[in-house]
Amino acid sequence: MIKKISLLIILFIMLILFIQMQFDLKGYLNYFSHEYFLSHTYKDTASSNIVTGIYLDYRLFDSIFEASILLIVVSGIVYMTTKEGEENERVFIFEKVKISNLLTILSRVLYPFMLMFGVYIIIHGHLSPGGGFQGGAILATAVLITYYIDPDKITKFSLIIFLEKLLFISILIISSLSLLTKNVLFTNFIPNQTSNTYRSIFLILLNLLIGIKVSLGLVSIFSSFLKEGRS
Amino acid sequence: MEYIPLYLIFIPIISSMIIYLFNLRIINYLIFITQATISVLMIKYFLFINKNPQFASITIGGWDKRIGIELKNDVYSIAFIFLTIFIWTIVSIYCFDKRKNDAKFLFFLLFLEGAFLALLQTNDLFNLFVLIEIISIISTILIIFKKDGFAVRAGLYYLLFNSIGSIFYLLGMIIIYNIFGTLNIDVIKHHIHLIDNDLIIHAAFILMMSAIGVKSALFPVFTWLPKAHGAAPSSISALLSGLIVKSGLYVMIKVDHLFNLYTFKEYFFILGFFSAIIGILFALSQKDIKQILAYHTISQIGIILMGLSTINQITFYGGLYHIINHALFKSLLFLGAGMIIRTYNIRRVTEIRGVFKTMPLTSIFIIVGMLSITGAPFFNGFISKSLIVHGLKEQTFIYFLFFIINIGTATSFIKFSQIFFGKSKLKGQATINEKIALFILSIACITLGLHFNYFNQYLFHVESPVVILDLYNIMTYFITIIIGFILYQTIIKKDYLVFKKIRHMHITFETTNYLLVLYIFTMILWSFKAL
Amino acid sequence: MNPILSFIIILIGIYGICTSKHIIKSIVCFNLIQTGTILLFLNLGYSEEGHIPIIGEQIEKIVDPIPQALMITTIVIGSTITALALILSIKIFHYYGSLYWKVVFDREG
């Protein structure tokens, strides 16, 4: 009881301090980045969407590690859920549960649209809101909707892991290609003089690879959960 | 040439991927090729940087410093990189016999090395956060590698508590970003004195420091460390205790230099003292061989913190030097403990007997580690402890506190040394690789103890002006050992009720979080002193 | 939205994590703190007259794009940590038959 009351008091003090600090902060806010990105991004990165420009060019190094986090967690989860010697034969079969016909038919109708929407979000990442990570999540949902359509569907698990690692390596290779053309690492490899339409090929390519990687990762996490829940 | 920092990060990562993808026994030897390559590259880079210091920082992608991510090397990071590569090589030699068919283990091990090297070099606040998270996730997976219940619960505790801690870092970073509009540490450092509002600066500092306190297991929030380090495989415990815990201290040096606040120096000095004392108290009560070593990590981190949070320059370098020394002797002790546990199959100090008979060579190496940690003359622990003490000699009270910590450490290791005596019929099962790893580490301990001046000049570019090996310090050490021996015979050996209580004390997860909130709150109260 | 509201979400999460005795509840509270942090960052970068950060015609002022780019990363990190924590708690349930911190840690071995 004492613990809870003291905790509430402490949190209340923190709240008051935060409100005070937030009012103070208003006088110090710095708008450097707003102006910089508005005037430079399109010229620098060929991306209309500034957010995409930031995470695929200015801060590409961060995004590589972000993709690697997903890869590590997927390998960790797969390691946790496999038993010894099971690794290679491991497949995931969705359990047959009673699914109403309505849901199945609706899923069949939705499936292509969801795939298409996911790919759209990924490919238009540099023009409109979206990008690899968001589109990848949508793609993963679309793949998982097959759970309702065809419960007997079998996918090889080791293949997904293999593909994911391969995609990560190709992301690394594509982003370091600029060492050959521009002599700097981790930026757009297409020279600055070419028109912006060509330069955005780099953005589309990376967004696509990241999107596929994210969706594969999410699918394998989800199916590990399915398997673990049943055992 | 100037891209070597990036190669250092990505060579281990790519080779870890290759090892995982091929999953072949021959490919697994790639780990040694990787270690050799990055060692050579690092030596080349070190010589290069010494000649052309302007190349010490690169901005990735060639953007403006304020927008892109910058990698920067200074004296601290270069020393840490050498240490990292060295410890990783030792650990991979040590565990290769056991793990040569285990591509997954090697994958995580090498990936962790890449991420750790990136953490040491990055000069960007958000990048630092991402790397801290990657390191805690991979450490979790390595802790639970045995997949037994003991390890899994420790892993979950570690993962959740560390992630909660690092969110506070993110909160501090948000405040900093909104004031300066950039995430580059150098640019922020350049402008931070222009902000005259103490409340904002202190809030950001407190939030960041609370995350760092969790990461480096300071006094109220250390409970995750013995659990995680006790449950992990021995080679991983060595890595965690030797290096990963130091990532918190490294970030702390960075953040401390960034804010340059003098208000909190005393606070962290007191906190360091409490960590040291509490760690020793717990270590004295434990009987599990790995738990004893894990609690000693807490106490040693306390000593390092005491060194780092003083204004005195020599004491500061003493703390820095102690980080390196602690990494060496603690990994030596953990690796040795792993061999003992494997031979005897029990972990209780009171039941293991006759190690000196079964494994004479290993015991000599472990004794070297013990001498180092207690601060015996001619070993590396002695040097750094003397450097720390040197700056404090004028303040008698603090010197006395330090003396108490030393006595505690000595007592605890006299308790530890009971495993060497007695008889045992078991046969030692140490492989040649493990012996080589321990041998290199003990040689390093002795070399750093004898030729510390050379290392200090070469790595940190400082002269240590003190005559350390004087009779006074040597006498102090022997007095410490004698008092420790008496204490052990009279008090610790009897196993009084107090120690039993401490041994069985369990702090639950919610209480740990409550302690974290209290830790933040005490910092807030302390900061009112300055306002 | 107001930064203060998002800070209140963080505080609720902290209160929850200091009092909940169940592993799943702790994970939920962790997510709450994370969400609050993300909202706080986005709110501080928001301004009334700012447009979305996509370059088009006649845009003079945008909201801060950096928080948005950084928060994608934070969301991915948060979700992966949640996934790992959940799989570990499933494992813990298999070993110990309970999901209360106290019960799990009181067992020996």
PDB file of C-alpha atoms in Angstrom, chain B residues 142-293:
ATOM      1  CA  LEU B 142      22.507 -15.837 -26.112  1.00  0.00           C
ATOM      2  CA  ILE B 143      21.449 -16.002 -22.444  1.00  0.00           C
ATOM      3  CA  ILE B 144      18.570 -18.370 -23.227  1.00  0.00           C
ATOM      4  CA  PHE B 145      20.722 -20.467 -25.517  1.00  0.00           C
ATOM      5  CA  LYS B 146      20.485 -23.529 -23.279  1.00  0.00           C
ATOM      6  CA  LYS B 147      16.699 -23.368 -23.500  1.00  0.00           C
ATOM      7  CA  ASP B 148      16.111 -24.568 -19.930  1.00  0.00           C
ATOM      8  CA  GLY B 149      13.612 -22.896 -17.631  1.00  0.00           C
ATOM      9  CA  PHE B 150      16.285 -21.274 -15.503  1.00  0.00           C
ATOM     10  CA  ALA B 151      17.783 -19.526 -18.511  1.00  0.00           C
ATOM     11  CA  VAL B 152      14.478 -18.553 -20.119  1.00  0.00           C
ATOM     12  CA  ARG B 153      13.126 -16.776 -17.060  1.00  0.00           C
ATOM     13  CA  ALA B 154      16.409 -14.923 -16.611  1.00  0.00           C
ATOM     14  CA  GLY B 155      16.331 -13.967 -20.283  1.00  0.00           C
ATOM     15  CA  LEU B 156      12.822 -12.562 -20.083  1.00  0.00           C
ATOM     16  CA  TYR B 157      13.662 -10.585 -16.953  1.00  0.00           C
ATOM     17  CA  TYR B 158      16.754  -9.180 -18.643  1.00  0.00           C
ATOM     18  CA  LEU B 159      14.967  -8.333 -21.895  1.00  0.00           C
ATOM     19  CA  LEU B 160      11.962  -6.566 -20.389  1.00  0.00           C
ATOM     20  CA  PHE B 161      13.840  -4.630 -17.754  1.00  0.00           C
ATOM     21  CA  ASN B 162      16.530  -3.465 -20.154  1.00  0.00           C
ATOM     22  CA  SER B 163      13.976  -2.433 -22.767  1.00  0.00           C
ATOM     23  CA  ILE B 164      12.058  -0.405 -20.191  1.00  0.00           C
ATOM     24  CA  GLY B 165      15.321   1.237 -19.219  1.00  0.00           C
ATOM     25  CA  SER B 166      16.219   2.167 -22.754  1.00  0.00           C
ATOM     26  CA  ILE B 167      12.849   3.846 -23.329  1.00  0.00           C
ATOM     27  CA  PHE B 168      13.936   6.442 -20.772  1.00  0.00           C
ATOM     28  CA  TYR B 169      16.981   7.070 -22.913  1.00  0.00           C
ATOM     29  CA  LEU B 170      14.628   7.696 -25.843  1.00  0.00           C
ATOM     30  CA  LEU B 171      12.646  10.189 -23.761  1.00  0.00           C
ATOM     31  CA  GLY B 172      15.799  12.096 -22.907  1.00  0.00           C
ATOM     32  CA  MET B 173      16.814  12.053 -26.550  1.00  0.00           C
ATOM     33  CA  ILE B 174      13.431  13.518 -27.560  1.00  0.00           C
ATOM     34  CA  ILE B 175      13.975  16.529 -25.314  1.00  0.00           C
ATOM     35  CA  ILE B 176      17.496  17.045 -26.653  1.00  0.00           C
ATOM     36  CA  TYR B 177      16.342  16.746 -30.251  1.00  0.00           C
ATOM     37  CA  ASN B 178      13.587  19.298 -29.799  1.00  0.00           C
ATOM     38  CA  ILE B 179      15.988  21.868 -28.447  1.00  0.00           C
ATOM     39  CA  PHE B 180      18.812  21.426 -30.913  1.00  0.00           C
ATOM     40  CA  GLY B 181      17.148  20.067 -34.025  1.00  0.00           C
ATOM     41  CA  THR B 182      19.952  17.588 -34.534  1.00  0.00           C
ATOM     42  CA  LEU B 183      21.101  14.281 -33.117  1.00  0.00           C
ATOM     43  CA  ASN B 184      24.826  14.641 -33.628  1.00  0.00           C
ATOM     44  CA  ILE B 185      26.653  14.544 -30.305  1.00  0.00           C
ATOM     45  CA  ASP B 186      29.431  16.922 -31.341  1.00  0.00           C
ATOM     46  CA  VAL B 187      27.050  19.599 -32.592  1.00  0.00           C
ATOM     47  CA  ILE B 188      24.951  19.347 -29.435  1.00  0.00           C
ATOM     48  CA  LYS B 189      28.047  19.542 -27.254  1.00  0.00           C
ATOM     49  CA  HIS B 190      29.047  22.689 -29.056  1.00  0.00           C
ATOM     50  CA  HIS B 191      25.713  24.427 -28.410  1.00  0.00           C
ATOM     51  CA  ILE B 192      24.637  23.050 -25.062  1.00  0.00           C
ATOM     52  CA  HIS B 193      26.076  25.859 -22.949  1.00  0.00           C
ATOM     53  CA  LEU B 194      23.772  28.309 -24.767  1.00  0.00           C
ATOM     54  CA  ILE B 195      20.697  26.826 -23.090  1.00  0.00           C
ATOM     55  CA  ASP B 196      20.222  28.652 -19.826  1.00  0.00           C
ATOM     56  CA  ASN B 197      17.213  26.641 -18.665  1.00  0.00           C
ATOM     57  CA  ASP B 198      18.420  24.179 -16.036  1.00  0.00           C
ATOM     58  CA  LEU B 199      15.131  22.296 -15.859  1.00  0.00           C
ATOM     59  CA  ILE B 200      15.223  21.062 -19.449  1.00  0.00           C
ATOM     60  CA  ILE B 201      18.883  20.115 -19.416  1.00  0.00           C
ATOM     61  CA  HIS B 202      18.596  18.328 -16.086  1.00  0.00           C
ATOM     62  CA  ALA B 203      15.471  16.476 -17.202  1.00  0.00           C
ATOM     63  CA  ALA B 204      17.200  15.193 -20.333  1.00  0.00           C
ATOM     64  CA  PHE B 205      20.285  14.231 -18.365  1.00  0.00           C
ATOM     65  CA  ILE B 206      18.295  12.409 -15.678  1.00  0.00           C
ATOM     66  CA  LEU B 207      16.257  10.441 -18.208  1.00  0.00           C
ATOM     67  CA  MET B 208      19.348   9.374 -20.143  1.00  0.00           C
ATOM     68  CA  MET B 209      21.251   8.497 -16.990  1.00  0.00           C
ATOM     69  CA  SER B 210      18.422   6.320 -15.707  1.00  0.00           C
ATOM     70  CA  ALA B 211      18.655   4.203 -18.854  1.00  0.00           C
ATOM     71  CA  ILE B 212      22.425   4.024 -18.498  1.00  0.00           C
ATOM     72  CA  GLY B 213      22.067   3.044 -14.853  1.00  0.00           C
ATOM     73  CA  VAL B 214      19.899   0.101 -15.860  1.00  0.00           C
ATOM     74  CA  LYS B 215      22.308  -0.899 -18.607  1.00  0.00           C
ATOM     75  CA  SER B 216      25.362  -0.819 -16.393  1.00  0.00           C
ATOM     76  CA  ALA B 217      23.652  -2.301 -13.312  1.00  0.00           C
ATOM     77  CA  LEU B 218      24.120   0.515 -10.802  1.00  0.00           C
ATOM     78  CA  PHE B 219      23.025   0.260  -7.205  1.00  0.00           C
ATOM     79  CA  PRO B 220      19.225   0.121  -7.041  1.00  0.00           C
ATOM     80  CA  VAL B 221      18.681  -1.461 -10.455  1.00  0.00           C
ATOM     81  CA  PHE B 222      21.285  -4.207 -10.550  1.00  0.00           C
ATOM     82  CA  THR B 223      18.968  -7.166  -9.940  1.00  0.00           C
ATOM     83  CA  TRP B 224      18.904  -8.338 -13.539  1.00  0.00           C
ATOM     84  CA  LEU B 225      22.661  -8.845 -13.711  1.00  0.00           C
ATOM     85  CA  PRO B 226      23.199 -11.836 -11.380  1.00  0.00           C
ATOM     86  CA  LYS B 227      20.183 -13.587 -12.834  1.00  0.00           C
ATOM     87  CA  ALA B 228      21.277 -13.153 -16.427  1.00  0.00           C
ATOM     88  CA  HIS B 229      24.965 -13.758 -15.877  1.00  0.00           C
ATOM     89  CA  GLY B 230      24.326 -16.777 -13.713  1.00  0.00           C
ATOM     90  CA  ALA B 231      22.037 -18.414 -16.238  1.00  0.00           C
ATOM     91  CA  ALA B 232      24.016 -17.812 -19.427  1.00  0.00           C
ATOM     92  CA  PRO B 233      26.559 -20.282 -20.850  1.00  0.00           C
ATOM     93  CA  SER B 234      30.011 -19.587 -19.356  1.00  0.00           C
ATOM     94  CA  SER B 235      31.529 -18.122 -22.486  1.00  0.00           C
ATOM     95  CA  ILE B 236      28.588 -15.739 -22.781  1.00  0.00           C
ATOM     96  CA  SER B 237      28.796 -14.814 -19.098  1.00  0.00           C
ATOM     97  CA  ALA B 238      32.396 -13.832 -19.698  1.00  0.00           C
ATOM     98  CA  LEU B 239      31.340 -11.674 -22.617  1.00  0.00           C
ATOM     99  CA  LEU B 240      28.432 -10.100 -20.748  1.00  0.00           C
ATOM    100  CA  SER B 241      30.402  -9.352 -17.600  1.00  0.00           C
ATOM    101  CA  GLY B 242      33.522  -8.342 -19.412  1.00  0.00           C
ATOM    102  CA  LEU B 243      32.164  -6.147 -22.150  1.00  0.00           C
ATOM    103  CA  ILE B 244      28.422  -5.816 -22.622  1.00  0.00           C
ATOM    104  CA  VAL B 245      27.925  -4.295 -19.163  1.00  0.00           C
ATOM    105  CA  LYS B 246      30.621  -1.794 -20.021  1.00  0.00           C
ATOM    106  CA  SER B 247      28.547  -0.541 -22.929  1.00  0.00           C
ATOM    107  CA  GLY B 248      26.474   1.289 -20.310  1.00  0.00           C
ATOM    108  CA  LEU B 249      29.590   2.848 -18.826  1.00  0.00           C
ATOM    109  CA  TYR B 250      30.892   3.785 -22.254  1.00  0.00           C
ATOM    110  CA  VAL B 251      27.646   5.533 -23.154  1.00  0.00           C
ATOM    111  CA  MET B 252      27.813   7.163 -19.750  1.00  0.00           C
ATOM    112  CA  ILE B 253      31.228   8.658 -20.500  1.00  0.00           C
ATOM    113  CA  LYS B 254      29.811   9.961 -23.769  1.00  0.00           C
ATOM    114  CA  VAL B 255      26.688  11.450 -22.226  1.00  0.00           C
ATOM    115  CA  ASP B 256      28.654  12.893 -19.333  1.00  0.00           C
ATOM    116  CA  HIS B 257      30.991  14.681 -21.720  1.00  0.00           C
ATOM    117  CA  LEU B 258      27.999  15.836 -23.731  1.00  0.00           C
ATOM    118  CA  PHE B 259      26.198  17.532 -20.842  1.00  0.00           C
ATOM    119  CA  ASN B 260      29.258  18.444 -18.791  1.00  0.00           C
ATOM    120  CA  LEU B 261      27.244  18.838 -15.584  1.00  0.00           C
ATOM    121  CA  TYR B 262      29.152  19.095 -12.340  1.00  0.00           C
ATOM    122  CA  THR B 263      26.037  18.764 -10.210  1.00  0.00           C
ATOM    123  CA  PHE B 264      25.821  15.031 -10.490  1.00  0.00           C
ATOM    124  CA  LYS B 265      29.456  14.096  -9.995  1.00  0.00           C
ATOM    125  CA  GLU B 266      29.021  13.579  -6.260  1.00  0.00           C
ATOM    126  CA  TYR B 267      25.752  11.737  -6.729  1.00  0.00           C
ATOM    127  CA  PHE B 268      27.345   9.155  -8.967  1.00  0.00           C
ATOM    128  CA  PHE B 269      30.299   8.864  -6.666  1.00  0.00           C
ATOM    129  CA  ILE B 270      27.969   7.940  -3.799  1.00  0.00           C
ATOM    130  CA  LEU B 271      26.023   5.606  -6.080  1.00  0.00           C
ATOM    131  CA  GLY B 272      29.252   3.926  -7.145  1.00  0.00           C
ATOM    132  CA  PHE B 273      30.208   3.397  -3.515  1.00  0.00           C
ATOM    133  CA  PHE B 274      26.827   1.849  -2.738  1.00  0.00           C
ATOM    134  CA  SER B 275      27.047  -0.432  -5.794  1.00  0.00           C
ATOM    135  CA  ALA B 276      30.463  -1.587  -4.678  1.00  0.00           C
ATOM    136  CA  ILE B 277      29.400  -2.301  -1.085  1.00  0.00           C
ATOM    137  CA  ILE B 278      26.077  -3.955  -1.960  1.00  0.00           C
ATOM    138  CA  GLY B 279      27.714  -6.080  -4.633  1.00  0.00           C
ATOM    139  CA  ILE B 280      30.287  -7.334  -2.132  1.00  0.00           C
ATOM    140  CA  LEU B 281      27.660  -7.968   0.536  1.00  0.00           C
ATOM    141  CA  PHE B 282      25.645 -10.109  -1.852  1.00  0.00           C
ATOM    142  CA  ALA B 283      28.748 -11.852  -3.157  1.00  0.00           C
ATOM    143  CA  LEU B 284      29.795 -12.790   0.386  1.00  0.00           C
ATOM    144  CA  SER B 285      26.451 -14.418   1.040  1.00  0.00           C
ATOM    145  CA  GLN B 286      26.279 -16.427  -2.183  1.00  0.00           C
ATOM    146  CA  LYS B 287      27.409 -19.998  -2.602  1.00  0.00           C
ATOM    147  CA  ASP B 288      26.912 -20.424  -6.337  1.00  0.00           C
ATOM    148  CA  ILE B 289      30.265 -19.990  -8.070  1.00  0.00           C
ATOM    149  CA  LYS B 290      28.844 -17.982 -10.973  1.00  0.00           C
ATOM    150  CA  GLN B 291      26.632 -15.819  -8.788  1.00  0.00           C
ATOM    151  CA  ILE B 292      29.656 -14.810  -6.723  1.00  0.00           C
ATOM    152  CA  LEU B 293      31.446 -13.667  -9.852  1.00  0.00           C
TER     153      LEU B 293
END
